[in-house]
PDB file of C-alpha atoms and ligand atoms in Angstrom:
ATOM      1  CA  MET A   1      22.505  -7.262  12.098  1.00 92.00           C
ATOM      2  CA  ALA A   2      21.489  -9.195   9.008  1.00 98.00           C
ATOM      3  CA  VAL A   3      18.721  -9.575   6.439  1.00 98.00           C
ATOM      4  CA  TRP A   4      17.427 -13.080   5.717  1.00 98.00           C
ATOM      5  CA  ASN A   5      15.371 -13.336   2.542  1.00 98.00           C
ATOM      6  CA  LEU A   6      13.270 -16.384   1.645  1.00 98.00           C
ATOM      7  CA  GLY A   7      12.862 -15.538  -2.013  1.00 98.00           C
ATOM      8  CA  SER A   8      12.659 -16.672  -5.600  1.00 98.00           C
ATOM      9  CA  VAL A   9      15.709 -17.010  -7.825  1.00 98.00           C
ATOM     10  CA  ASN A  10      14.928 -17.001 -11.532  1.00 96.00           C
ATOM     11  CA  ILE A  11      16.822 -17.144 -14.772  1.00 95.00           C
ATOM     12  CA  ASP A  12      15.283 -14.529 -17.071  1.00 92.00           C
ATOM     13  CA  HIS A  13      15.421 -15.295 -20.812  1.00 93.00           C
ATOM     14  CA  VAL A  14      14.553 -12.130 -22.751  1.00 91.00           C
ATOM     15  CA  TYR A  15      13.772 -12.304 -26.479  1.00 94.00           C
ATOM     16  CA  GLN A  16      13.226  -9.194 -28.637  1.00 94.00           C
ATOM     17  CA  VAL A  17      10.585 -10.157 -31.222  1.00 96.00           C
ATOM     18  CA  PRO A  18       9.019  -8.290 -34.167  1.00 96.00           C
ATOM     19  CA  HIS A  19       5.577  -8.970 -32.646  1.00 97.00           C
ATOM     20  CA  LEU A  20       4.243 -11.142 -29.839  1.00 96.00           C
ATOM     21  CA  PRO A  21       3.746 -14.709 -31.147  1.00 94.00           C
ATOM     22  CA  ALA A  22       0.253 -15.697 -32.321  1.00 94.00           C
ATOM     23  CA  PRO A  23      -1.235 -19.164 -31.653  1.00 95.00           C
ATOM     24  CA  GLY A  24       0.531 -21.756 -33.828  1.00 96.00           C
ATOM     25  CA  GLU A  25       3.187 -19.278 -35.023  1.00 96.00           C
ATOM     26  CA  THR A  26       6.943 -19.992 -35.031  1.00 96.00           C
ATOM     27  CA  LEU A  27       8.753 -16.709 -34.638  1.00 96.00           C
ATOM     28  CA  ALA A  28      12.458 -15.863 -35.017  1.00 97.00           C
ATOM     29  CA  ALA A  29      13.743 -13.624 -32.227  1.00 97.00           C
ATOM     30  CA  LEU A  30      15.787 -10.520 -33.107  1.00 97.00           C
ATOM     31  CA  SER A  31      17.986 -10.793 -30.035  1.00 96.00           C
ATOM     32  CA  TYR A  32      18.379 -12.774 -26.831  1.00 96.00           C
ATOM     33  CA  SER A  33      19.773 -12.021 -23.408  1.00 92.00           C
ATOM     34  CA  THR A  34      19.739 -13.891 -20.131  1.00 91.00           C
ATOM     35  CA  GLY A  35      20.233 -12.814 -16.530  1.00 89.00           C
ATOM     36  CA  LEU A  36      19.283 -12.993 -12.887  1.00 93.00           C
ATOM     37  CA  GLY A  37      15.611 -12.426 -12.049  1.00 93.00           C
ATOM     38  CA  GLY A  38      12.849 -13.083  -9.537  1.00 96.00           C
ATOM     39  CA  LYS A  39      11.429 -10.702  -6.928  1.00 97.00           C
ATOM     40  CA  GLY A  40      13.342 -12.458  -4.182  1.00 98.00           C
ATOM     41  CA  ALA A  41      16.722 -12.207  -5.892  1.00 98.00           C
ATOM     42  CA  ASN A  42      16.006  -8.572  -6.821  1.00 97.00           C
ATOM     43  CA  GLN A  43      15.295  -7.658  -3.198  1.00 98.00           C
ATOM     44  CA  SER A  44      18.408  -9.492  -1.976  1.00 98.00           C
ATOM     45  CA  VAL A  45      20.571  -7.668  -4.512  1.00 98.00           C
ATOM     46  CA  ALA A  46      18.994  -4.299  -3.618  1.00 98.00           C
ATOM     47  CA  ALA A  47      19.610  -4.796   0.115  1.00 98.00           C
ATOM     48  CA  ALA A  48      23.173  -6.100  -0.378  1.00 98.00           C
ATOM     49  CA  ARG A  49      24.068  -3.202  -2.719  1.00 98.00           C
ATOM     50  CA  ALA A  50      22.672  -0.862  -0.072  1.00 98.00           C
ATOM     51  CA  GLY A  51      25.194  -2.270   2.400  1.00 98.00           C
ATOM     52  CA  ALA A  52      23.266  -4.917   4.360  1.00 98.00           C
ATOM     53  CA  VAL A  53      24.577  -8.385   5.193  1.00 98.00           C
ATOM     54  CA  VAL A  54      22.117 -10.515   3.199  1.00 98.00           C
ATOM     55  CA  HIS A  55      21.541 -14.268   3.359  1.00 98.00           C
ATOM     56  CA  HIS A  56      19.266 -15.526   0.593  1.00 98.00           C
ATOM     57  CA  ILE A  57      17.189 -18.631   1.424  1.00 98.00           C
ATOM     58  CA  GLY A  58      15.799 -20.527  -1.562  1.00 98.00           C
ATOM     59  CA  ALA A  59      16.181 -23.393  -3.988  1.00 98.00           C
ATOM     60  CA  VAL A  60      17.588 -23.688  -7.505  1.00 98.00           C
ATOM     61  CA  GLY A  61      18.290 -26.476  -9.987  1.00 98.00           C
ATOM     62  CA  PRO A  62      21.522 -27.915 -11.347  1.00 96.00           C
ATOM     63  CA  ASP A  63      21.481 -25.197 -14.050  1.00 91.00           C
ATOM     64  CA  ALA A  64      21.981 -22.253 -11.671  1.00 95.00           C
ATOM     65  CA  ASP A  65      25.765 -21.761 -11.552  1.00 95.00           C
ATOM     66  CA  ARG A  66      25.644 -18.441 -13.383  1.00 93.00           C
ATOM     67  CA  VAL A  67      22.799 -16.913 -11.357  1.00 95.00           C
ATOM     68  CA  LEU A  68      24.398 -18.005  -8.081  1.00 97.00           C
ATOM     69  CA  ALA A  69      27.685 -16.446  -9.191  1.00 97.00           C
ATOM     70  CA  ARG A  70      25.787 -13.258 -10.090  1.00 96.00           C
ATOM     71  CA  LEU A  71      24.142 -13.120  -6.653  1.00 98.00           C
ATOM     72  CA  ARG A  72      27.519 -13.569  -4.978  1.00 98.00           C
ATOM     73  CA  ALA A  73      29.061 -10.888  -7.171  1.00 98.00           C
ATOM     74  CA  PHE A  74      26.426  -8.488  -5.840  1.00 98.00           C
ATOM     75  CA  GLY A  75      27.392  -9.446  -2.281  1.00 98.00           C
ATOM     76  CA  VAL A  76      24.467 -11.754  -1.496  1.00 98.00           C
ATOM     77  CA  GLY A  77      25.194 -14.774   0.729  1.00 98.00           C
ATOM     78  CA  THR A  78      24.098 -17.974  -1.032  1.00 98.00           C
ATOM     79  CA  ASP A  79      24.914 -20.630   1.600  1.00 98.00           C
ATOM     80  CA  ALA A  80      21.193 -21.096   2.411  1.00 98.00           C
ATOM     81  CA  ILE A  81      20.218 -21.717  -1.232  1.00 98.00           C
ATOM     82  CA  ARG A  82      19.613 -25.432  -1.788  1.00 98.00           C
ATOM     83  CA  ILE A  83      20.693 -26.996  -5.079  1.00 98.00           C
ATOM     84  CA  THR A  84      18.091 -29.535  -6.229  1.00 98.00           C
ATOM     85  CA  ASP A  85      17.291 -31.707  -9.253  1.00 98.00           C
ATOM     86  CA  THR A  86      14.307 -29.514 -10.206  1.00 98.00           C
ATOM     87  CA  PRO A  87      15.060 -26.842 -12.825  1.00 97.00           C
ATOM     88  CA  THR A  88      15.679 -23.313 -11.560  1.00 98.00           C
ATOM     89  CA  GLY A  89      12.642 -21.047 -11.792  1.00 98.00           C
ATOM     90  CA  HIS A  90      12.703 -19.128 -15.034  1.00 95.00           C
ATOM     91  CA  ALA A  91      10.857 -16.556 -17.086  1.00 93.00           C
ATOM     92  CA  ILE A  92      10.569 -16.588 -20.868  1.00 95.00           C
ATOM     93  CA  ILE A  93      10.044 -12.901 -21.669  1.00 92.00           C
ATOM     94  CA  THR A  94       9.131 -11.812 -25.207  1.00 93.00           C
ATOM     95  CA  VAL A  95       9.258  -8.056 -25.875  1.00 91.00           C
ATOM     96  CA  ASP A  96       7.939  -6.450 -29.066  1.00 92.00           C
ATOM     97  CA  ALA A  97       8.992  -3.190 -30.750  1.00 90.00           C
ATOM     98  CA  GLN A  98       6.412  -1.217 -28.719  1.00 87.00           C
ATOM     99  CA  ALA A  99       7.922  -2.640 -25.469  1.00 81.00           C
ATOM    100  CA  GLU A 100       4.749  -4.694 -24.903  1.00 87.00           C
ATOM    101  CA  ASN A 101       5.628  -8.061 -23.380  1.00 88.00           C
ATOM    102  CA  ALA A 102       4.277 -11.576 -22.887  1.00 91.00           C
ATOM    103  CA  ILE A 103       5.838 -13.700 -20.149  1.00 91.00           C
ATOM    104  CA  ILE A 104       5.815 -17.395 -19.279  1.00 94.00           C
ATOM    105  CA  LEU A 105       6.880 -17.956 -15.690  1.00 94.00           C
ATOM    106  CA  PHE A 106       7.984 -21.401 -14.527  1.00 97.00           C
ATOM    107  CA  PRO A 107       8.369 -21.446 -10.730  1.00 98.00           C
ATOM    108  CA  GLY A 108      10.499 -24.643 -10.746  1.00 98.00           C
ATOM    109  CA  ALA A 109      12.685 -25.021  -7.662  1.00 98.00           C
ATOM    110  CA  ASN A 110      11.230 -21.860  -6.070  1.00 98.00           C
ATOM    111  CA  LEU A 111       8.381 -24.029  -4.785  1.00 98.00           C
ATOM    112  CA  LEU A 112      10.680 -26.485  -2.967  1.00 98.00           C
ATOM    113  CA  PRO A 113      11.743 -24.645   0.221  1.00 98.00           C
ATOM    114  CA  ASP A 114      10.014 -26.163   3.251  1.00 98.00           C
ATOM    115  CA  ARG A 115       9.844 -25.629   6.976  1.00 98.00           C
ATOM    116  CA  ASP A 116      12.995 -27.695   7.663  1.00 98.00           C
ATOM    117  CA  GLN A 117      15.092 -25.725   5.217  1.00 98.00           C
ATOM    118  CA  VAL A 118      13.931 -22.387   6.618  1.00 98.00           C
ATOM    119  CA  GLU A 119      14.399 -23.532  10.206  1.00 98.00           C
ATOM    120  CA  GLY A 120      17.935 -24.729   9.445  1.00 98.00           C
ATOM    121  CA  ALA A 121      18.837 -21.511   7.659  1.00 98.00           C
ATOM    122  CA  LEU A 122      17.475 -19.298  10.438  1.00 98.00           C
ATOM    123  CA  ALA A 123      19.406 -21.194  13.138  1.00 97.00           C
ATOM    124  CA  ASP A 124      22.080 -18.504  12.811  1.00 94.00           C
ATOM    125  CA  ALA A 125      19.648 -15.557  12.804  1.00 98.00           C
ATOM    126  CA  ARG A 126      19.626 -13.190  15.783  1.00 98.00           C
ATOM    127  CA  VAL A 127      16.848 -11.304  17.513  1.00 98.00           C
ATOM    128  CA  GLY A 128      16.240  -8.065  15.612  1.00 98.00           C
ATOM    129  CA  ASP A 129      17.449  -9.380  12.236  1.00 98.00           C
ATOM    130  CA  PHE A 130      15.079  -8.889   9.318  1.00 98.00           C
ATOM    131  CA  LEU A 131      13.226 -11.696   7.530  1.00 98.00           C
ATOM    132  CA  LEU A 132      12.014 -10.710   4.058  1.00 98.00           C
ATOM    133  CA  LEU A 133       9.283 -12.672   2.265  1.00 98.00           C
ATOM    134  CA  GLN A 134       7.444 -12.316  -1.050  1.00 98.00           C
ATOM    135  CA  ASN A 135       4.795 -14.466  -2.726  1.00 97.00           C
ATOM    136  CA  GLU A 136       7.024 -16.357  -5.184  1.00 97.00           C
ATOM    137  CA  THR A 137       8.146 -19.269  -2.993  1.00 98.00           C
ATOM    138  CA  SER A 138       6.697 -22.037  -0.879  1.00 98.00           C
ATOM    139  CA  ALA A 139       6.910 -22.025   2.944  1.00 98.00           C
ATOM    140  CA  GLN A 140       6.118 -18.330   3.423  1.00 98.00           C
ATOM    141  CA  ALA A 141       3.712 -18.833   6.319  1.00 98.00           C
ATOM    142  CA  GLU A 142       6.004 -21.341   8.043  1.00 98.00           C
ATOM    143  CA  ALA A 143       8.936 -18.955   7.648  1.00 98.00           C
ATOM    144  CA  ALA A 144       6.928 -16.002   8.957  1.00 98.00           C
ATOM    145  CA  ARG A 145       5.896 -17.994  12.026  1.00 98.00           C
ATOM    146  CA  ILE A 146       9.462 -19.155  12.758  1.00 98.00           C
ATOM    147  CA  GLY A 147      10.775 -15.629  12.189  1.00 98.00           C
ATOM    148  CA  ARG A 148       8.254 -14.097  14.550  1.00 97.00           C
ATOM    149  CA  GLU A 149       8.890 -16.733  17.235  1.00 97.00           C
ATOM    150  CA  ARG A 150      12.630 -15.982  17.083  1.00 97.00           C
ATOM    151  CA  GLY A 151      12.218 -12.227  17.393  1.00 98.00           C
ATOM    152  CA  LEU A 152      13.049 -11.370  13.773  1.00 98.00           C
ATOM    153  CA  ARG A 153      11.391  -8.374  12.112  1.00 98.00           C
ATOM    154  CA  VAL A 154       9.188  -9.980   9.442  1.00 98.00           C
ATOM    155  CA  VAL A 155       8.615  -7.899   6.291  1.00 98.00           C
ATOM    156  CA  TYR A 156       6.134  -9.282   3.766  1.00 98.00           C
ATOM    157  CA  SER A 157       5.946  -7.987   0.238  1.00 97.00           C
ATOM    158  CA  ALA A 158       2.476  -9.092  -0.932  1.00 95.00           C
ATOM    159  CA  ALA A 159       3.402  -9.635  -4.565  1.00 95.00           C
ATOM    160  CA  PRO A 160       2.356 -11.269  -6.818  1.00 95.00           C
ATOM    161  CA  PHE A 161      -0.855 -10.553  -4.919  1.00 96.00           C
ATOM    162  CA  ASP A 162      -2.882 -13.456  -3.533  1.00 96.00           C
ATOM    163  CA  VAL A 163      -5.291 -12.758  -0.712  1.00 96.00           C
ATOM    164  CA  ASP A 164      -5.053 -16.251   0.799  1.00 97.00           C
ATOM    165  CA  ALA A 165      -1.271 -15.986   0.971  1.00 97.00           C
ATOM    166  CA  VAL A 166      -1.556 -12.610   2.733  1.00 97.00           C
ATOM    167  CA  ARG A 167      -4.115 -13.984   5.195  1.00 96.00           C
ATOM    168  CA  GLU A 168      -1.724 -16.794   6.181  1.00 97.00           C
ATOM    169  CA  VAL A 169       1.330 -14.594   6.644  1.00 98.00           C
ATOM    170  CA  LEU A 170      -0.341 -11.506   8.156  1.00 97.00           C
ATOM    171  CA  PRO A 171      -0.547 -12.728  11.795  1.00 96.00           C
ATOM    172  CA  PHE A 172       3.263 -13.049  11.867  1.00 98.00           C
ATOM    173  CA  THR A 173       4.090  -9.910   9.869  1.00 98.00           C
ATOM    174  CA  ASN A 174       5.663  -6.791  11.398  1.00 98.00           C
ATOM    175  CA  LEU A 175       5.609  -4.752   8.189  1.00 98.00           C
ATOM    176  CA  LEU A 176       3.461  -5.333   5.108  1.00 98.00           C
ATOM    177  CA  VAL A 177       4.580  -3.700   1.838  1.00 98.00           C
ATOM    178  CA  MET A 178       2.249  -3.329  -1.162  1.00 97.00           C
ATOM    179  CA  ASN A 179       1.840  -1.136  -4.200  1.00 96.00           C
ATOM    180  CA  GLU A 180      -1.404   0.803  -4.428  1.00 97.00           C
ATOM    181  CA  GLY A 181      -3.145  -1.826  -6.596  1.00 96.00           C
ATOM    182  CA  GLU A 182      -2.293  -4.587  -4.114  1.00 96.00           C
ATOM    183  CA  ALA A 183      -3.391  -2.392  -1.177  1.00 97.00           C
ATOM    184  CA  ALA A 184      -6.775  -1.766  -2.838  1.00 96.00           C
ATOM    185  CA  GLN A 185      -7.258  -5.490  -3.531  1.00 96.00           C
ATOM    186  CA  LEU A 186      -6.419  -6.386   0.074  1.00 96.00           C
ATOM    187  CA  GLN A 187      -8.752  -3.795   1.543  1.00 94.00           C
ATOM    188  CA  ALA A 188     -11.571  -4.992  -0.749  1.00 95.00           C
ATOM    189  CA  ALA A 189     -10.967  -8.634   0.252  1.00 94.00           C
ATOM    190  CA  LEU A 190     -10.672  -8.007   4.008  1.00 92.00           C
ATOM    191  CA  GLY A 191     -13.297  -5.256   4.185  1.00 92.00           C
ATOM    192  CA  GLN A 192     -10.864  -3.153   6.255  1.00 90.00           C
ATOM    193  CA  VAL A 193      -7.250  -2.042   6.305  1.00 88.00           C
ATOM    194  CA  PRO A 194      -5.130  -4.691   8.029  1.00 88.00           C
ATOM    195  CA  PRO A 195      -4.129  -3.639  11.591  1.00 88.00           C
ATOM    196  CA  VAL A 196      -0.346  -3.822  11.031  1.00 95.00           C
ATOM    197  CA  GLU A 197       2.420  -1.428  10.080  1.00 98.00           C
ATOM    198  CA  ARG A 198       2.215  -1.131   6.310  1.00 98.00           C
ATOM    199  CA  ILE A 199       3.860   0.697   3.446  1.00 98.00           C
ATOM    200  CA  VAL A 200       1.968   1.533   0.270  1.00 98.00           C
ATOM    201  CA  THR A 201       4.091   2.522  -2.729  1.00 98.00           C
ATOM    202  CA  ARG A 202       2.481   4.665  -5.410  1.00 97.00           C
ATOM    203  CA  GLY A 203       5.017   4.776  -8.247  1.00 96.00           C
ATOM    204  CA  ALA A 204       5.846   8.367  -9.265  1.00 96.00           C
ATOM    205  CA  LYS A 205       3.437   9.617  -6.564  1.00 98.00           C
ATOM    206  CA  GLY A 206       5.727   8.393  -3.760  1.00 98.00           C
ATOM    207  CA  ALA A 207       5.112   6.113  -0.785  1.00 98.00           C
ATOM    208  CA  GLU A 208       3.391   6.140   2.616  1.00 98.00           C
ATOM    209  CA  TRP A 209       4.080   4.323   5.846  1.00 98.00           C
ATOM    210  CA  HIS A 210       0.787   3.790   7.738  1.00 98.00           C
ATOM    211  CA  SER A 211       0.842   2.824  11.419  1.00 97.00           C
ATOM    212  CA  PRO A 212      -2.088   1.079  13.113  1.00 95.00           C
ATOM    213  CA  SER A 213      -2.446   4.214  15.306  1.00 95.00           C
ATOM    214  CA  GLY A 214      -3.493   6.089  12.148  1.00 95.00           C
ATOM    215  CA  GLU A 215      -0.199   7.986  11.829  1.00 97.00           C
ATOM    216  CA  VAL A 216       0.961   8.371   8.197  1.00 98.00           C
ATOM    217  CA  LEU A 217       4.515   9.144   7.067  1.00 98.00           C
ATOM    218  CA  SER A 218       4.574  10.227   3.404  1.00 98.00           C
ATOM    219  CA  VAL A 219       7.636  10.535   1.182  1.00 98.00           C
ATOM    220  CA  PRO A 220       7.396  12.021  -2.297  1.00 97.00           C
ATOM    221  CA  ALA A 221       9.033  10.281  -5.234  1.00 98.00           C
ATOM    222  CA  PHE A 222      12.054  12.110  -6.628  1.00 98.00           C
ATOM    223  CA  ARG A 223      11.443  13.644 -10.054  1.00 98.00           C
ATOM    224  CA  VAL A 224      13.465  11.688 -12.608  1.00 97.00           C
ATOM    225  CA  ARG A 225      13.070  10.630 -16.237  1.00 95.00           C
ATOM    226  CA  PRO A 226      12.195   6.905 -15.996  1.00 93.00           C
ATOM    227  CA  VAL A 227      13.630   4.446 -18.511  1.00 90.00           C
ATOM    228  CA  ASP A 228      12.388   1.141 -17.077  1.00 88.00           C
ATOM    229  CA  THR A 229      10.346   0.888 -13.862  1.00 90.00           C
ATOM    230  CA  THR A 230      10.606  -2.921 -13.562  1.00 88.00           C
ATOM    231  CA  GLY A 231      11.805  -3.800 -10.073  1.00 93.00           C
ATOM    232  CA  ALA A 232      11.224  -0.328  -8.554  1.00 96.00           C
ATOM    233  CA  GLY A 233       9.214  -1.861  -5.730  1.00 97.00           C
ATOM    234  CA  ASP A 234      11.914  -4.465  -5.045  1.00 97.00           C
ATOM    235  CA  CYS A 235      14.557  -1.742  -4.996  1.00 98.00           C
ATOM    236  CA  PHE A 236      12.484   0.318  -2.566  1.00 98.00           C
ATOM    237  CA  ILE A 237      11.973  -2.624  -0.173  1.00 98.00           C
ATOM    238  CA  GLY A 238      15.604  -3.808  -0.269  1.00 98.00           C
ATOM    239  CA  ASN A 239      16.895  -0.310   0.456  1.00 98.00           C
ATOM    240  CA  LEU A 240      14.301   0.381   3.143  1.00 98.00           C
ATOM    241  CA  VAL A 241      15.159  -2.789   5.050  1.00 98.00           C
ATOM    242  CA  ALA A 242      18.914  -2.205   4.676  1.00 98.00           C
ATOM    243  CA  ALA A 243      18.505   1.334   6.044  1.00 98.00           C
ATOM    244  CA  LEU A 244      16.366   0.221   9.005  1.00 98.00           C
ATOM    245  CA  ASP A 245      18.839  -2.606   9.665  1.00 98.00           C
ATOM    246  CA  ALA A 246      21.634  -0.007   9.777  1.00 98.00           C
ATOM    247  CA  GLY A 247      19.700   1.872  12.472  1.00 98.00           C
ATOM    248  CA  LEU A 248      18.260   4.744  10.424  1.00 98.00           C
ATOM    249  CA  SER A 249      14.958   6.272  11.514  1.00 98.00           C
ATOM    250  CA  ARG A 250      11.764   5.561   9.543  1.00 98.00           C
ATOM    251  CA  PRO A 251      11.788   8.955   7.749  1.00 98.00           C
ATOM    252  CA  GLU A 252      15.478   8.568   6.825  1.00 98.00           C
ATOM    253  CA  ALA A 253      14.958   4.979   5.651  1.00 98.00           C
ATOM    254  CA  MET A 254      11.928   5.968   3.543  1.00 98.00           C
ATOM    255  CA  ARG A 255      13.903   8.838   1.981  1.00 98.00           C
ATOM    256  CA  ARG A 256      16.855   6.590   1.082  1.00 98.00           C
ATOM    257  CA  ALA A 257      14.506   3.928  -0.329  1.00 98.00           C
ATOM    258  CA  SER A 258      12.744   6.557  -2.421  1.00 98.00           C
ATOM    259  CA  ALA A 259      16.071   7.891  -3.727  1.00 98.00           C
ATOM    260  CA  ALA A 260      17.339   4.390  -4.549  1.00 98.00           C
ATOM    261  CA  ALA A 261      14.160   3.539  -6.457  1.00 98.00           C
ATOM    262  CA  ALA A 262      14.350   6.852  -8.337  1.00 98.00           C
ATOM    263  CA  ILE A 263      17.876   5.965  -9.484  1.00 98.00           C
ATOM    264  CA  GLN A 264      16.824   2.422 -10.374  1.00 96.00           C
ATOM    265  CA  VAL A 265      13.997   3.542 -12.700  1.00 95.00           C
ATOM    266  CA  THR A 266      16.464   5.639 -14.705  1.00 95.00           C
ATOM    267  CA  ARG A 267      18.371   2.445 -15.603  1.00 94.00           C
ATOM    268  CA  ALA A 268      17.345  -0.481 -17.805  1.00 86.00           C
ATOM    269  CA  GLY A 269      16.756  -3.822 -16.070  1.00 86.00           C
ATOM    270  CA  ALA A 270      15.632  -4.908 -12.617  1.00 89.00           C
ATOM    271  CA  GLY A 271      18.158  -6.677 -10.365  1.00 91.00           C
ATOM    272  CA  GLU A 272      21.078  -5.558 -12.517  1.00 90.00           C
ATOM    273  CA  ALA A 273      19.955  -1.911 -12.174  1.00 94.00           C
ATOM    274  CA  MET A 274      20.026  -1.659  -8.354  1.00 98.00           C
ATOM    275  CA  PRO A 275      22.115   1.298  -7.122  1.00 98.00           C
ATOM    276  CA  ASP A 276      24.701   0.950  -4.367  1.00 98.00           C
ATOM    277  CA  ALA A 277      24.920   2.974  -1.155  1.00 98.00           C
ATOM    278  CA  ALA A 278      27.368   5.474  -2.660  1.00 98.00           C
ATOM    279  CA  ASP A 279      25.020   6.125  -5.625  1.00 98.00           C
ATOM    280  CA  VAL A 280      22.169   6.875  -3.211  1.00 98.00           C
ATOM    281  CA  THR A 281      24.267   9.142  -0.965  1.00 98.00           C
ATOM    282  CA  ALA A 282      25.520  11.097  -4.002  1.00 98.00           C
ATOM    283  CA  PHE A 283      21.963  11.403  -5.399  1.00 98.00           C
ATOM    284  CA  LEU A 284      20.691  12.809  -2.090  1.00 98.00           C
ATOM    285  CA  GLN A 285      23.549  15.347  -1.943  1.00 96.00           C
ATOM    286  CA  ASP A 286      22.821  16.748  -5.430  1.00 84.00           C
TER     287      ASP A 286
HETATM  288  P1  ATP B 301       7.355  -2.902  -9.838  1.00 66.30           P
HETATM  289  O1  ATP B 301       6.197  -3.876  -9.840  1.00 66.30           O
HETATM  290  O2  ATP B 301       7.586  -2.202 -11.136  1.00 66.30           O
HETATM  291  O3  ATP B 301       8.584  -3.446  -9.216  1.00 66.30           O
HETATM  292  P2  ATP B 301       5.809  -1.645  -7.773  1.00 66.30           P
HETATM  293  O4  ATP B 301       4.460  -1.496  -8.412  1.00 66.30           O
HETATM  294  O5  ATP B 301       6.002  -2.708  -6.765  1.00 66.30           O
HETATM  295  O6  ATP B 301       6.931  -1.697  -8.870  1.00 66.30           O
HETATM  296  P3  ATP B 301       5.896   1.224  -7.413  1.00 66.30           P
HETATM  297  O7  ATP B 301       4.885   1.752  -6.466  1.00 66.30           O
HETATM  298  O8  ATP B 301       5.651   1.399  -8.868  1.00 66.30           O
HETATM  299  O9  ATP B 301       6.220  -0.277  -7.038  1.00 66.30           O
HETATM  300  O10 ATP B 301       7.303   1.929  -7.106  1.00 66.30           O
HETATM  301  C1  ATP B 301       7.989   1.774  -5.875  1.00 66.30           C
HETATM  302  C2  ATP B 301       8.692   3.062  -5.518  1.00 66.30           C
HETATM  303  O11 ATP B 301       9.654   3.370  -6.548  1.00 66.30           O
HETATM  304  C3  ATP B 301       7.792   4.306  -5.454  1.00 66.30           C
HETATM  305  O12 ATP B 301       7.168   4.461  -4.187  1.00 66.30           O
HETATM  306  C4  ATP B 301       8.785   5.423  -5.748  1.00 66.30           C
HETATM  307  O13 ATP B 301       9.530   5.758  -4.592  1.00 66.30           O
HETATM  308  C5  ATP B 301       9.734   4.755  -6.766  1.00 66.30           C
HETATM  309  N1  ATP B 301       9.311   5.029  -8.146  1.00 66.30           N
HETATM  310  C6  ATP B 301       8.564   4.236  -8.957  1.00 66.30           C
HETATM  311  N2  ATP B 301       8.331   4.841 -10.154  1.00 66.30           N
HETATM  312  C7  ATP B 301       8.969   6.037 -10.095  1.00 66.30           C
HETATM  313  C8  ATP B 301       9.127   7.135 -11.006  1.00 66.30           C
HETATM  314  N3  ATP B 301       8.570   7.119 -12.239  1.00 66.30           N
HETATM  315  N4  ATP B 301       9.863   8.205 -10.608  1.00 66.30           N
HETATM  316  C9  ATP B 301      10.447   8.241  -9.379  1.00 66.30           C
HETATM  317  N5  ATP B 301      10.338   7.229  -8.474  1.00 66.30           N
HETATM  318  C10 ATP B 301       9.613   6.149  -8.819  1.00 66.30           C
END
């Protein structure tokens, strides 16, 4: 089976600064690093490192050679990523000495995928494959509809949260994944819990899989000393989908996802910090 992921690809530019810049200020950075980012790319990397066959669907600009090479190095298929004239999505991330940050996000080419691109990419998908979606690209609702019509298992990660985006995708979603803040916002907006399978992640308090029947499967978070929790949710989702795709049961898949995310938060970075399947197996044997 395979995992198809319509997702963002970003270039992250990270600047360490003595303080966050004030209006009108020109500030010299203390250091600079650049790397692969975006929720979509993070989830693709997490699933590929976990052992799934992953095809990323998206769009980048002419400046994306390095991030595409990085995705491929992590085992992510990039044939369904379109190269366009629009700049690659990117984030300008300033981080001060207290680890407080200020971020400018430019979506760029992430807003170019359309129905035709998704339809073409999914021509090779098979019934039972997974289709992953987040809220950082265009064409989510179209993709969800096509995925559902073709018998794919559609998993929607409702982040960054936007209630209208969720409303559009929900009718075609098999599994909705949110953190507890997003779940509370959705329930407040809809006036009820949505009647679909859904996972709510609660950081160090663990995660729950709620079924429409009312059944709840809870997994605790593993106790670790976190260094950087950025991307924990993406790690959890990528590993969960990879485990389900490999035929594991829901409890086993939730346990592996929880272990993977626990490892990931002990490492600095997001996409670059995703564990592989051997890391997770070793962690669970300890
Ligand atoms: P982010 O936005 O930082 O990517 P998120 O808000 O989407 O994360 P969380 O609910 O914070 O997602 O975390 C997802 C999962 O990661 C949790 O359900 C848990 O399994 C694991 N996790 C997160 N933080 C910790 C922690 N401090 N210790 C152990 N596991 C953690």
